[in-house]
Amino acid sequence: MVHVRSRRSFLASGGACVGAALLSCRDKAPMLSTENPTPSNATRLRAAMRTLEVNGKTATLMGLEQANGKQGLSFVVNQPFDVLLENKLPVPTAIHWHGLHPPNKQDGVPGLTQPVIAPNTSTLYNFPVQPSGTHWMHSHQGLQEAFLLSAPLIVHDPSDKGDEQEIILFLGDFSFTSPSAIYSKLRKPAAKAMAMGGNMAGGKKAKPDANDFDYDAYLINDRTLLDPDVVQVEKNGRVRLRIINGSSGTNFFVSLGDLQGELIATDGMDVAPVSGSRFPLAIAQRIDVRVQLPGEGAFPILAYREGATEQAGVILATRGAPIKKLPPKNAAPAGLLTLDLESRLVAASPLAPKPIDQSFDLRLQGNMARYAWPINGIVFDTADPSGQKAQVRVKRGQRVALNFINETGMSHPMHLHGHSFQVIEINGKSLQGALRDTILVPPRTSVTVAFDANNPGIWYVHCHILWHLAAGMATLVQYEA
């Protein structure tokens, strides 16, 4: 059973509508214009406006909720993904099922795999749910993801242990500044003379930068540490933390505090267990951590913002346990995410042994001064994805390698739609690493992943920092007929 308890509901049906310009919809694709009939057995999922209290202030933003107001979706692997997505927003939208392997036309990328969904219309999705694991869903329309138009998407396996409590931690970042204003500010020439991306200043390389933007709040389950989500747990109980980084621009370290846990899955895919109390979690990645609780008490689970002092958290507490107030900032800044843990991960069910049929170098380029983020010198136009040239062309049945070569001074979490891949090389060193769909590529680092071309279509591969995607760090994987 998924157990995420909130002391009060922040959701509101409707609420004040935000202007279309503020939502930055960039709706150049054709829109669905007719209301689909509702199948009696379909799950209704609504994209709608909602209000949220953030640090004592009310914010109007977006959300994904079922008809009963519950955020997120839950399935059993291989059952039908029978979902009617209703757009109750004042602007067009489209939702990507991040981590699932749907047919290409149901992947939720407007202008590429489907039209946008117009306001007050709906579209029906129906395909076998695969793979199992901790996934999520989010808008792929303009900058709507920064309006928190996202939610958990959990796919259970019948072999999941029934004697442990499941707790979802959905990490996010939020600003009262509109996403369009944030992006406009980032696109202006940098005021600082020293740019990232290897530019020189005073004979020295520029210092790597962890963050594009300072958000107003860092959240877990829509709450800050000023009013955290408190989840009741059992004395001496065992819990499975399903932790999702749904941020638009923030990497985190997840800390279990005084607890020890076992990392058992990455991006929904099982790995050989790794013990620890602190785990890196890049944007769009997910981890499952199993924890045996030591008796009674309150147990904070914190997320430290990379390269900064801000933190978010939830509190696991047995009945009646006293709960201490925790500050929204830590005493010392967190460090930068590395691939130290990644290099030690081993997939529980790796790809079958097979030679690489094709290999593609994807050079990640750009800097903060110009704020253009090309791949192999090409800036992708997200307003016209179907008009862009695919840099990766494959044939069905091939084993394909993507070599991400980061030439910039900033990390990039690279995501491939419609497939899972295995990490097979870091900085030239071979390994049989984790299965994922999103891999962090730190500055001046190369990471090679391999996937089987078993889901025909045309698919996005892109940086999951929302602002970098908007500024062109994307390309396409296209299957040849």
XYZ file of C-alpha atoms in Angstrom, residues 21-215:
195
model
C 1.757 33.888 -21.662
C 2.782 33.117 -18.090
C 2.380 29.404 -18.723
C 4.665 29.570 -21.767
C 2.731 26.980 -23.737
C 4.281 27.567 -27.200
C 1.343 25.736 -28.764
C 2.450 25.460 -32.416
C 1.298 21.860 -32.777
C -2.277 21.031 -33.828
C -4.683 20.492 -30.952
C -7.141 17.727 -30.205
C -10.491 19.423 -30.571
C -13.112 16.846 -29.642
C -13.983 15.332 -26.312
C -13.385 11.593 -26.265
C -16.145 9.459 -24.769
C -15.162 8.147 -21.354
C -14.749 4.348 -21.259
C -16.386 2.975 -18.156
C -13.201 1.233 -16.988
C -10.702 4.018 -17.719
C -8.922 5.865 -14.920
C -9.630 9.579 -15.207
C -6.569 11.781 -14.780
C -7.045 15.551 -14.751
C -4.533 18.236 -15.550
C -5.958 21.171 -13.605
C -5.093 24.338 -11.742
C -4.521 24.018 -8.004
C -3.352 26.128 -5.117
C -0.441 25.329 -2.854
C 0.784 26.977 0.304
C 4.544 27.518 0.099
C 6.309 29.070 3.096
C 3.121 30.825 4.183
C 2.238 32.183 0.754
C -0.408 30.916 -1.645
C 0.718 29.867 -5.118
C -1.486 29.041 -8.079
C -0.011 26.330 -10.247
C -0.822 23.101 -12.058
C -1.326 19.509 -10.979
C -2.235 16.001 -12.070
C -4.960 14.368 -10.030
C -7.451 11.562 -10.252
C -11.188 12.209 -9.992
C -10.992 11.657 -6.204
C -8.293 14.351 -5.865
C -5.437 11.883 -5.375
C -2.185 12.780 -7.078
C -0.347 10.105 -9.012
C -1.180 6.728 -10.534
C -0.508 3.148 -9.474
C -0.588 -0.004 -11.626
C 0.490 -3.643 -11.661
C 2.990 -4.529 -14.353
C 1.498 -5.707 -17.675
C -2.011 -4.535 -16.834
C -3.508 -2.053 -19.328
C -2.502 1.591 -18.924
C -6.125 2.579 -19.471
C -6.115 6.299 -18.672
C -8.312 9.131 -19.891
C -6.309 12.339 -19.593
C -8.613 15.353 -19.258
C -7.223 18.825 -19.785
C -8.946 21.200 -17.372
C -6.182 23.799 -17.732
C -6.752 27.089 -19.575
C -3.929 26.167 -22.004
C -2.950 23.117 -24.091
C -0.868 20.381 -22.458
C 0.663 16.955 -23.032
C 1.905 14.430 -20.459
C 4.926 12.136 -20.791
C 4.899 8.811 -18.903
C 8.507 8.950 -17.724
C 10.032 5.487 -17.314
C 7.332 3.551 -19.172
C 7.809 1.995 -22.619
C 4.588 2.965 -24.416
C 3.963 2.796 -28.151
C 5.603 5.821 -29.745
C 2.333 7.615 -30.512
C 1.401 7.558 -26.801
C 4.684 8.944 -25.432
C 3.254 12.402 -24.751
C 5.642 14.669 -26.657
C 3.556 17.335 -28.434
C 4.421 17.983 -32.046
C 6.412 14.752 -32.256
C 4.423 11.751 -31.019
C 0.980 13.320 -30.519
C -0.886 16.621 -30.844
C -1.285 18.787 -27.788
C -4.472 18.307 -25.795
C -6.600 21.436 -26.015
C -8.392 22.881 -22.971
C -11.619 21.043 -22.096
C -10.750 18.061 -24.281
C -9.275 14.684 -23.446
C -7.380 11.795 -24.954
C -7.332 8.098 -24.109
C -4.143 6.128 -23.515
C -4.165 2.328 -23.527
C -1.090 0.091 -23.643
C 0.483 -2.658 -21.487
C 2.218 -1.127 -18.477
C 5.951 -1.883 -18.590
C 8.383 -1.946 -16.876
C 7.574 -2.250 -13.188
C 9.131 0.165 -10.742
C 9.142 3.732 -9.465
C 8.373 6.137 -12.318
C 6.675 9.499 -12.753
C 4.711 11.610 -15.213
C 5.140 15.223 -16.221
C 4.208 17.761 -18.835
C 6.315 17.932 -21.983
C 4.581 21.094 -23.164
C 6.636 24.273 -22.983
C 7.754 25.094 -19.435
C 4.734 23.613 -17.645
C 6.855 21.162 -15.673
C 8.135 24.133 -13.635
C 4.500 24.784 -12.644
C 4.661 21.383 -10.876
C 2.564 19.632 -13.545
C 3.930 16.244 -12.509
C 3.145 13.324 -10.193
C 4.324 9.833 -9.180
C 3.603 6.828 -11.393
C 4.185 3.538 -9.561
C 4.113 0.129 -11.266
C 4.074 -2.782 -8.845
C 5.440 -6.235 -9.505
C 3.606 -9.233 -7.982
C 6.928 -10.228 -6.411
C 7.116 -6.972 -4.397
C 7.324 -7.712 -0.677
C 3.949 -7.357 1.005
C 5.328 -6.946 4.531
C 6.820 -3.497 4.080
C 5.260 -0.068 4.028
C 5.689 1.896 0.802
C 6.342 5.613 1.128
C 6.637 7.931 -1.860
C 8.935 10.941 -1.642
C 8.377 13.271 -4.600
C 11.104 15.923 -4.696
C 10.548 19.257 -6.389
C 11.622 22.860 -6.712
C 9.343 25.891 -6.938
C 9.560 29.606 -7.647
C 6.988 32.369 -7.383
C 8.652 33.798 -10.505
C 6.889 32.506 -13.609
C 8.781 29.887 -15.661
C 8.757 32.159 -18.709
C 10.386 34.945 -16.668
C 12.981 32.524 -15.288
C 13.859 31.365 -18.785
C 14.022 34.906 -20.140
C 16.430 35.858 -17.367
C 18.638 32.859 -18.081
C 18.725 33.706 -21.776
C 20.102 37.192 -21.166
C 23.880 37.618 -21.457
C 25.584 36.682 -18.211
C 26.594 39.581 -16.031
C 29.615 37.725 -14.746
C 32.725 37.821 -16.885
C 33.693 34.249 -16.140
C 31.442 31.873 -18.055
C 31.154 28.165 -17.644
C 31.972 25.557 -20.231
C 35.751 25.704 -19.978
C 36.186 29.437 -20.640
C 39.246 30.939 -19.029
C 39.331 33.776 -16.516
C 42.611 34.987 -15.062
C 44.337 31.946 -16.515
C 42.096 29.533 -14.616
C 39.195 27.371 -15.691
C 35.783 28.497 -14.556
C 34.464 26.763 -11.475
C 31.708 24.210 -12.195
C 28.256 25.555 -11.398
C 25.677 23.272 -9.782
C 22.548 25.336 -10.370
C 21.102 27.574 -13.077
C 18.579 29.231 -10.795
C 17.814 29.756 -7.098
C 14.236 28.629 -6.461
